[in-house]
Coordinates of C-alpha atoms in Angstrom, one line a residue:
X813 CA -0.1 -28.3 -16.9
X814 CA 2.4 -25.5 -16.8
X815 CA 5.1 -27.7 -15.2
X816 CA 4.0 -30.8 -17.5
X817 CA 5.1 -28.3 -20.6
X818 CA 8.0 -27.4 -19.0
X819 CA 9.6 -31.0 -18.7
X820 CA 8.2 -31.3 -22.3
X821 CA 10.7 -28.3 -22.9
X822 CA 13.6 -30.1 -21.0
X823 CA 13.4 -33.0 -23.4
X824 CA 13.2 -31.0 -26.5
X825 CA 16.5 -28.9 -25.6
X826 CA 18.0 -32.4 -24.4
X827 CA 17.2 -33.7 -28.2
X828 CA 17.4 -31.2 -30.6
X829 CA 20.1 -28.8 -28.4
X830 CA 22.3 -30.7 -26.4
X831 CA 22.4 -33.8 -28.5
X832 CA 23.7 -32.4 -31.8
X833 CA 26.1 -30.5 -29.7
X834 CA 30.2 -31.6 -30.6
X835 CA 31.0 -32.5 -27.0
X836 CA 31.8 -35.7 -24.8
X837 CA 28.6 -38.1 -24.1
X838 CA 28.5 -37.8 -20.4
X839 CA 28.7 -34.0 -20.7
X840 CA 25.7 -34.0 -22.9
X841 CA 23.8 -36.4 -20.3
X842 CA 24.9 -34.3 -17.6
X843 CA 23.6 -31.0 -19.2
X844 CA 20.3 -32.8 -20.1
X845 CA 20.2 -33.9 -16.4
X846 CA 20.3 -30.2 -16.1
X847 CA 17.8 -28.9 -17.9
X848 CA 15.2 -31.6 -16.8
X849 CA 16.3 -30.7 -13.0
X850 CA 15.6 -27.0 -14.0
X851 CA 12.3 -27.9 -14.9
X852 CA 11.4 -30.0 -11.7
X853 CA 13.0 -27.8 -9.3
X854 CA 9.9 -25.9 -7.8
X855 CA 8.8 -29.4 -6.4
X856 CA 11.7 -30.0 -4.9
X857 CA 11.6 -26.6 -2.9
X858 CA 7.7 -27.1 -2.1
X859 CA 8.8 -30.9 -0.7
X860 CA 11.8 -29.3 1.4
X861 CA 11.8 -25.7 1.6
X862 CA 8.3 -24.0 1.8
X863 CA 6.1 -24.3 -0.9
X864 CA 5.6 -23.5 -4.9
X865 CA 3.9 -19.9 -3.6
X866 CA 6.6 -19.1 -1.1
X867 CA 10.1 -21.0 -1.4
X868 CA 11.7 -20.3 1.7
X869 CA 15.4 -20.3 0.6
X870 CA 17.9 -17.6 0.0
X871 CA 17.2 -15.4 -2.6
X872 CA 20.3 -16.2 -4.9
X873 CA 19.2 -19.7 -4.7
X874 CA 15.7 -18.5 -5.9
X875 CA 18.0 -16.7 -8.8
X876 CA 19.9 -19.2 -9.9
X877 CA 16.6 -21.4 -10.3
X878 CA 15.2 -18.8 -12.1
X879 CA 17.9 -18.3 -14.4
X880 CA 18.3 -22.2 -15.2
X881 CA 14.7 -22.5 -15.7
X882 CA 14.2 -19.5 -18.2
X883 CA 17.3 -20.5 -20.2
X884 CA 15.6 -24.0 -20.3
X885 CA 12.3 -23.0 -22.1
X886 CA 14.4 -20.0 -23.9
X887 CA 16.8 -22.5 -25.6
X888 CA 13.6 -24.4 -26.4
X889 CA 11.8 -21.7 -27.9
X890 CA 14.8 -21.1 -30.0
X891 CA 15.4 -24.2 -30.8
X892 CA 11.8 -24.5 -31.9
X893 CA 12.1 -21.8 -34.0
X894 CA 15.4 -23.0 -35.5
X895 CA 14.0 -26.4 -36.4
X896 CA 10.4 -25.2 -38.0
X897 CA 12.2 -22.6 -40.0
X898 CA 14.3 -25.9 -41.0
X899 CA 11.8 -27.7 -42.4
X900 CA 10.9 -24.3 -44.9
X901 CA 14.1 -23.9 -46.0
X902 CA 14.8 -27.7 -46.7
X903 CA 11.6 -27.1 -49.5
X904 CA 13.0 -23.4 -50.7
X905 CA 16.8 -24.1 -50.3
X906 CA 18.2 -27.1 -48.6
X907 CA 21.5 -26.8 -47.7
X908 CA 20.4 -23.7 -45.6
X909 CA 17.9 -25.8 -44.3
X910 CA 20.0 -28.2 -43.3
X911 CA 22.4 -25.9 -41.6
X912 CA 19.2 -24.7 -39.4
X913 CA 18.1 -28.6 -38.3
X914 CA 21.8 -29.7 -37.7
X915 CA 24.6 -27.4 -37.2
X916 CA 26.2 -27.7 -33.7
X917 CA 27.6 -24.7 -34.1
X918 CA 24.1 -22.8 -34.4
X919 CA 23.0 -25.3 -32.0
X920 CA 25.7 -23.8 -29.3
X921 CA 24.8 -20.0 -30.2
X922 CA 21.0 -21.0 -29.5
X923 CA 22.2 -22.1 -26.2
X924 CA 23.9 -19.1 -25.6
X925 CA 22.1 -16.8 -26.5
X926 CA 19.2 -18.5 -24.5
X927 CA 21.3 -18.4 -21.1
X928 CA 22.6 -15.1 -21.8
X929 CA 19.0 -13.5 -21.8
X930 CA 18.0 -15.5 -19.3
X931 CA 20.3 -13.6 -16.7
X932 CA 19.4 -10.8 -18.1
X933 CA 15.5 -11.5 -17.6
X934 CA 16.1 -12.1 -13.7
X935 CA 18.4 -8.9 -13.0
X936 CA 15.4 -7.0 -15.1
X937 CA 12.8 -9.1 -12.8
X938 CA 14.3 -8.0 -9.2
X939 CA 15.4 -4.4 -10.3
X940 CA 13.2 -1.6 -8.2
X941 CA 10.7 -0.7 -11.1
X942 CA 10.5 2.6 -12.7
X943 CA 7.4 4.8 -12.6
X944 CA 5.3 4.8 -15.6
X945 CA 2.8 7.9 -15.9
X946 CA -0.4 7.9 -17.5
X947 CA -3.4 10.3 -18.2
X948 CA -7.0 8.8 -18.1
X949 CA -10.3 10.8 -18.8
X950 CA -12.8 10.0 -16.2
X951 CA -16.6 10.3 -17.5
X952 CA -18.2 11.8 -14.7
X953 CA -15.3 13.2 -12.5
X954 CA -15.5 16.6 -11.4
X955 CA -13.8 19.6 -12.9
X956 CA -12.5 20.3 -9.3
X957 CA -10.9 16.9 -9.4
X958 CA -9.0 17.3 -12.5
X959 CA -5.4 16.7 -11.9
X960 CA -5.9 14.3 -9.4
X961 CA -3.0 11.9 -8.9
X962 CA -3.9 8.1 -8.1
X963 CA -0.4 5.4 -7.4
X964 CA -1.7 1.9 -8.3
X965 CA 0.9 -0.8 -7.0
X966 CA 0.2 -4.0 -7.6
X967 CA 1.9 -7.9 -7.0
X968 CA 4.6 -6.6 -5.0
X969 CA 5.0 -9.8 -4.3
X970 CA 7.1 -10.1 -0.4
X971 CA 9.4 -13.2 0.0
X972 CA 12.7 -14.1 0.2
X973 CA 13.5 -13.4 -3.6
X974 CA 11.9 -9.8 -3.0
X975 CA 12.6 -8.4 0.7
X976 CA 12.3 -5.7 2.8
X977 CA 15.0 -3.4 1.0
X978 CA 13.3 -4.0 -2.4
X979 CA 9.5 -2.9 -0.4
X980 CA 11.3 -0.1 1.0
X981 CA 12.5 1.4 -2.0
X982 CA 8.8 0.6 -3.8
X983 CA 7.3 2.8 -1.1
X984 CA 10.4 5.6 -0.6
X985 CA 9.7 6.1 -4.8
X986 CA 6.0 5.6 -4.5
X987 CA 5.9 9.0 -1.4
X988 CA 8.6 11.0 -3.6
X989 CA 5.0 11.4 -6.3
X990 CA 3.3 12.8 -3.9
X991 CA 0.0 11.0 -4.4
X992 CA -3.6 12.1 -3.4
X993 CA -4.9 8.4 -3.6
X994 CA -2.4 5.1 -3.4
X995 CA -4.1 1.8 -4.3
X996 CA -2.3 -2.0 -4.1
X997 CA -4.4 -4.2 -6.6
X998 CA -3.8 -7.4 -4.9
X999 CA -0.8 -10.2 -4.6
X1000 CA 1.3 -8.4 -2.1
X1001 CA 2.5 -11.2 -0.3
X1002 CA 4.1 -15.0 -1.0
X1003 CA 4.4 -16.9 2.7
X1004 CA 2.8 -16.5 6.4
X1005 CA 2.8 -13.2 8.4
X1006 CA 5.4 -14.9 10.8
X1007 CA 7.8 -15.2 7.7
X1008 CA 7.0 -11.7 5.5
X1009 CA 6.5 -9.8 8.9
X1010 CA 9.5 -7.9 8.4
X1011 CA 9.3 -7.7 4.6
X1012 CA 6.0 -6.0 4.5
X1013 CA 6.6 -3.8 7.3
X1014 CA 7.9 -1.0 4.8
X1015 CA 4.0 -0.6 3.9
X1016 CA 3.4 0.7 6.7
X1017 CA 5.2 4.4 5.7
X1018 CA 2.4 4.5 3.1
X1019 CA 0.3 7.7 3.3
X1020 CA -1.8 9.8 0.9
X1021 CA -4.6 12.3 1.6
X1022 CA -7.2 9.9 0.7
X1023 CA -5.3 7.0 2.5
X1024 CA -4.0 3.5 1.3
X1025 CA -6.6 0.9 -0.3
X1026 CA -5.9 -2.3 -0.7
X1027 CA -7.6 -5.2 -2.1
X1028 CA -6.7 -9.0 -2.3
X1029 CA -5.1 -11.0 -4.8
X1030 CA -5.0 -15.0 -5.4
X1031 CA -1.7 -15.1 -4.0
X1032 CA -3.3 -13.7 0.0
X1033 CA -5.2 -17.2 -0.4
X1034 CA -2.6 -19.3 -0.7
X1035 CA -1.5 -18.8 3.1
X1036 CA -2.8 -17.5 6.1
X1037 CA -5.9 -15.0 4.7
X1038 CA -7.3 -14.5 7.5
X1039 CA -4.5 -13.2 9.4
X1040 CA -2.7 -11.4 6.5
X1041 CA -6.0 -9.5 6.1
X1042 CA -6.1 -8.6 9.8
X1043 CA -2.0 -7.6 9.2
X1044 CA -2.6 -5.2 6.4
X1045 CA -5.4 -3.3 9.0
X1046 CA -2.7 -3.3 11.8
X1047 CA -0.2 -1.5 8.8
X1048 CA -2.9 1.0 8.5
X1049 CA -4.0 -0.7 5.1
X1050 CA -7.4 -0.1 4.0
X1051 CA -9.5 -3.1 2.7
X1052 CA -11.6 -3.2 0.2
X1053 CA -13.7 -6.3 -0.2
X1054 CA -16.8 -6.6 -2.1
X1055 CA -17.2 -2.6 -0.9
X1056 CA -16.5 0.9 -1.4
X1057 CA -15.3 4.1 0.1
X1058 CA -16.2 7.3 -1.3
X1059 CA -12.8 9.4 -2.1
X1060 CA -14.2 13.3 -1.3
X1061 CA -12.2 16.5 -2.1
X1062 CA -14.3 19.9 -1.2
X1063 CA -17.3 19.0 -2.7
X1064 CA -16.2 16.7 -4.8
X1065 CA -16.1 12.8 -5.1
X1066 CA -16.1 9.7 -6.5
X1067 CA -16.3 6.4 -5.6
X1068 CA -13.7 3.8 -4.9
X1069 CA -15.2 0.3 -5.1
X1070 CA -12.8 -2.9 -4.4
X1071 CA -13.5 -6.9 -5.0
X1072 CA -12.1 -10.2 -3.8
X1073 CA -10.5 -12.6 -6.0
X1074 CA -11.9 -16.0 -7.7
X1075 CA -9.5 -18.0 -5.4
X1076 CA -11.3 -17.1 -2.6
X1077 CA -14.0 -19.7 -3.5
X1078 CA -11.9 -22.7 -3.0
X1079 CA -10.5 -21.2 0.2
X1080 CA -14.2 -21.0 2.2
X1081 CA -14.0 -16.8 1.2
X1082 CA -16.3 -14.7 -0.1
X1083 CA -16.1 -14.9 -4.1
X1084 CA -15.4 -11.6 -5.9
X1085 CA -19.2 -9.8 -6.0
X1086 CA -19.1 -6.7 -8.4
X1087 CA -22.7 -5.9 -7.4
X1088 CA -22.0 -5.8 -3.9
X1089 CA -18.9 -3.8 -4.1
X1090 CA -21.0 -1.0 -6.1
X1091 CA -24.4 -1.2 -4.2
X1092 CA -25.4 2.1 -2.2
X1093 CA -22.6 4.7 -4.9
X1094 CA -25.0 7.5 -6.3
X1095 CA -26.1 7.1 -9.6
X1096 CA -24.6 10.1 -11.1
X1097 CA -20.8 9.4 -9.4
X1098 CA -17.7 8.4 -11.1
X1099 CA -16.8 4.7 -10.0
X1100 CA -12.8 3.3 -10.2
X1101 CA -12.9 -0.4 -9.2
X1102 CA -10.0 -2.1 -8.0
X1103 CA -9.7 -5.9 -9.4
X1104 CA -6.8 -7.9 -9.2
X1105 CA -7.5 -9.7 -12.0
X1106 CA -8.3 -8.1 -15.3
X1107 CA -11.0 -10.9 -16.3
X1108 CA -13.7 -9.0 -14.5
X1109 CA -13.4 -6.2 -16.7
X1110 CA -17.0 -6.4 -18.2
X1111 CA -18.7 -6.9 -15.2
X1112 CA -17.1 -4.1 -13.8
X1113 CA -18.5 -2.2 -17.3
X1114 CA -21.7 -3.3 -17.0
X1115 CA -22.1 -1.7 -13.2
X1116 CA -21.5 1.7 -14.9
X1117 CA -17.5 1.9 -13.4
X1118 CA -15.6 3.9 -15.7
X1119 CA -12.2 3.1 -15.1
X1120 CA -11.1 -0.6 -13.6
X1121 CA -7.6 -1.0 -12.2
X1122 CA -6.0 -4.7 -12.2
X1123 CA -2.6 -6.6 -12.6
X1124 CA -2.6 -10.1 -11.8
X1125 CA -0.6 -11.2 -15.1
X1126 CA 3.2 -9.4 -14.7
X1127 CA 2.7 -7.9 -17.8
X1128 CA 3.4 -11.7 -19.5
X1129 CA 6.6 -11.4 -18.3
X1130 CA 8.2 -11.7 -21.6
X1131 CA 8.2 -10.6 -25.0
X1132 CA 6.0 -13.4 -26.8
X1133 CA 5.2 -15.2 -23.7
X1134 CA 2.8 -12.4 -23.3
X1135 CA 0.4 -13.3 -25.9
X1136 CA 0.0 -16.7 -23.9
X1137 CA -0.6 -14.8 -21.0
X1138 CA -3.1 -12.1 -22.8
X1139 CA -5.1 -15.1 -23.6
X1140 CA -5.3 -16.7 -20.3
X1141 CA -6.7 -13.2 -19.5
X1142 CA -10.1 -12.6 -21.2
X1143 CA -7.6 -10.8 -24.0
X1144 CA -6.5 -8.4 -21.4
X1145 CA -2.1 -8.3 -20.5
X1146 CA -0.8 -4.9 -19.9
X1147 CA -1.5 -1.3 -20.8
X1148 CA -5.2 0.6 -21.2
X1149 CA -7.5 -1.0 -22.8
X1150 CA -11.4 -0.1 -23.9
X1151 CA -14.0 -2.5 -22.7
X1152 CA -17.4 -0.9 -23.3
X1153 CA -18.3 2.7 -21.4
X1154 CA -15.0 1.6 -19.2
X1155 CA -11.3 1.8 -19.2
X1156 CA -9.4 -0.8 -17.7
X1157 CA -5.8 -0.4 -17.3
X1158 CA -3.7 -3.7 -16.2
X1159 CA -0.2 -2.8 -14.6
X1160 CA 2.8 -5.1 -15.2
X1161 CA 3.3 -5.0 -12.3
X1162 CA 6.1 -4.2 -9.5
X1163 CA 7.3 -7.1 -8.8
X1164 CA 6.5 -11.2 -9.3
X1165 CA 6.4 -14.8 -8.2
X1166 CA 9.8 -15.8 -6.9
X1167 CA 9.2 -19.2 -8.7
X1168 CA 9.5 -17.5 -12.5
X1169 CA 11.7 -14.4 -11.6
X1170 CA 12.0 -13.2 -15.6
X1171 CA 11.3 -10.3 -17.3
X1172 CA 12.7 -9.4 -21.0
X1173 CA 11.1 -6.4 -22.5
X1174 CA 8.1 -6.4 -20.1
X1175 CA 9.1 -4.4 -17.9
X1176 CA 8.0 -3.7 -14.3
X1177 CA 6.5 -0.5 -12.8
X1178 CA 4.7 1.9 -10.6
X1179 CA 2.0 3.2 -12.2
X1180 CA 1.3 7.2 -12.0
X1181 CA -2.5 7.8 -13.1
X1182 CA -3.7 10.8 -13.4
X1183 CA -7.3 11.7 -13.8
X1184 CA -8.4 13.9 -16.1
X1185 CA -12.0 15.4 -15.8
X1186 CA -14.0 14.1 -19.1

């Protein structure tokens, strides 16, 4: 569906864009040819080079894809927007309306402007996100415990468009915090272990006094679960899956509950059990549960957690975009939200799928949390 809008995209920039446009024919099919390609372009890598998860090609290839195909549905968007507020003005006043449906001129700044922020929205996308800090009450949590500082990381992401370097600096700024607890919410790789071997092997110089928990996003599905899962053990990654550890300090705790993803179903996995991951905590201790995705956010409610941490949807990726996003999402996108007794706070995010490698205004992180006794 998502690729099916896209080409629908291609065609509306080669119409109302490039057409219009005061140039020679064959430039304007070749530009059209363009923006169509742009569109198609993550079947041609999953026929030849990998697949849609995980292209295996360089990573300014991966860039320059990115760029082309985010100018593409950014010069349709503005187009869009050009031609409906069109069709007002011709009713209000129509010679400005007619300027807005058939100047090349504005048709050329649209196209501009659209390839402009494009390359702007993939050097934001593979910059080495800053750390955002937050405070959340925790209903339950000790006194002792207040203060406590939790990293979540989540869709780091590995591949060839984010590498080793990029992991390296994620875990050199994630230490520098000095965190009692580190969590990864899922998506952490894109390809097989023979391929992201070296990538991930930065993970492994994450420590914390109550370890490193991780938990599994749809991406670990998409290739090799199995082994990936036996991988992050070997890095001295904790899993959590459908279970829970109990995070003590003195005499102290609370409990740390994890869950699979949805995915796992059509991969022959177990499929994400709230209920299982809760069953045994004490009734009267403070439960944080780890979700990739933020859809599970009532469940999580209703088996008394009282704060769920999740990513899953890059934040929307971009300004607009994100409202899609937030309603492919139970209503849930970024930020800390109220869903009954429970907080959920959804990350944007650290880093993303190599195949849409924009961000404009949604900016990527590592996420600071600290607790505060409620």
């Amino acid at each position: 569906m998502f690729q099916v809008a896209a080409l629908v995209f291609a065609l509306y920039v080669a119409w109302r864009l490039i057409k219009p446009l005061k140039i020679k024919p064959w430039i304007k099919w070749l530009l059209s040819a363009f923006a169509i390609a742009a569109t198609l372009h993550h079947y041609a890598v999953a026929l030849f080079w990998g697949t849609r998860a995980s292209p295996e090609i360089p990573a300014y290839i991966i860039m320059v894809l990115g760029w082309a195909f985010g100018a593409v549905l950014l010069a349709a968007c503005f187009t869009m927007i050009s031609d409906l507020a069109g069709l007002l003005m011709r009713v209000l006043y129509k010679p400005a309306g007619l300027v807005l449906l058939r100047s090349p001129a504005l048709r050329a700044g649209l196209g501009i402007a659209a390839i402009t922020l494009s390359a702007i929205g993939v050097w934001q996308a593979v910059s080495v996100p800053a750390v955002k800090s937050i405070e959340v009450p925790i209903k339950g949590l000790p006194a002792s415990m207040d203060g406590f500082k939790l990293v979540q990381l989540t869709d780091l992401h590995a591949s060839r468009l984010l590498q080793g370097p990029w992991i390296q600096a994620i875990v050199d700024k994630t230490q520098a915090l000095n965190p009692d607890l580190i969590v990864i919410t899922g998506d952490l790789v894109d390809g097989t272990v023979a391929a992201r071997h070296d990538d991930v092997a930065p993970l492994e110089k994450l420590a914390a006094p109550q370890d490193v928990y991780v938990i599994a996003g749809n991406h670990e599905y998409y290739t090799q679960y199995q082994p990936w899962i036996a991988h992050f053990k070997s890095l001295g990654l904790r899993m959590l899956l459908n279970e829970h550890a109990i995070i003590e300090q003195g005499d102290a705790a609370f409990a740390l509950a994890g869950i699979t993803d949805k995915t796992a179903v059509t991969h022959g996995q177990p499929k994400p059990d709230v209920a299982k991951a809760v069953a045994g905590i004490p009734a009267d201790m403070p439960i944080i549960m780890l979700a990739h995705r933020p859809d599970t956010a009532k469940e999580s409610s209703a088996a008394g957690a009282a704060l769920q941490l999740s990513g899953h949807t890059h934040g929307g990726h971009i300004v607009g975009m994100h409202k899609i996003v937030q309603m492919a999402n139970d209503g849930y996108v970024g930020g800390l939200y109220q869903v009954g007794n429970m907080q959920l706070y959804v990350s944007y995010g650290a880093g993303l799928w190599a195949g849409f490698p924009l961000r404009l205004g949604r900016p990527s992180e590592i996420t600071l949390i600290t607790l505060r006794a409620s």
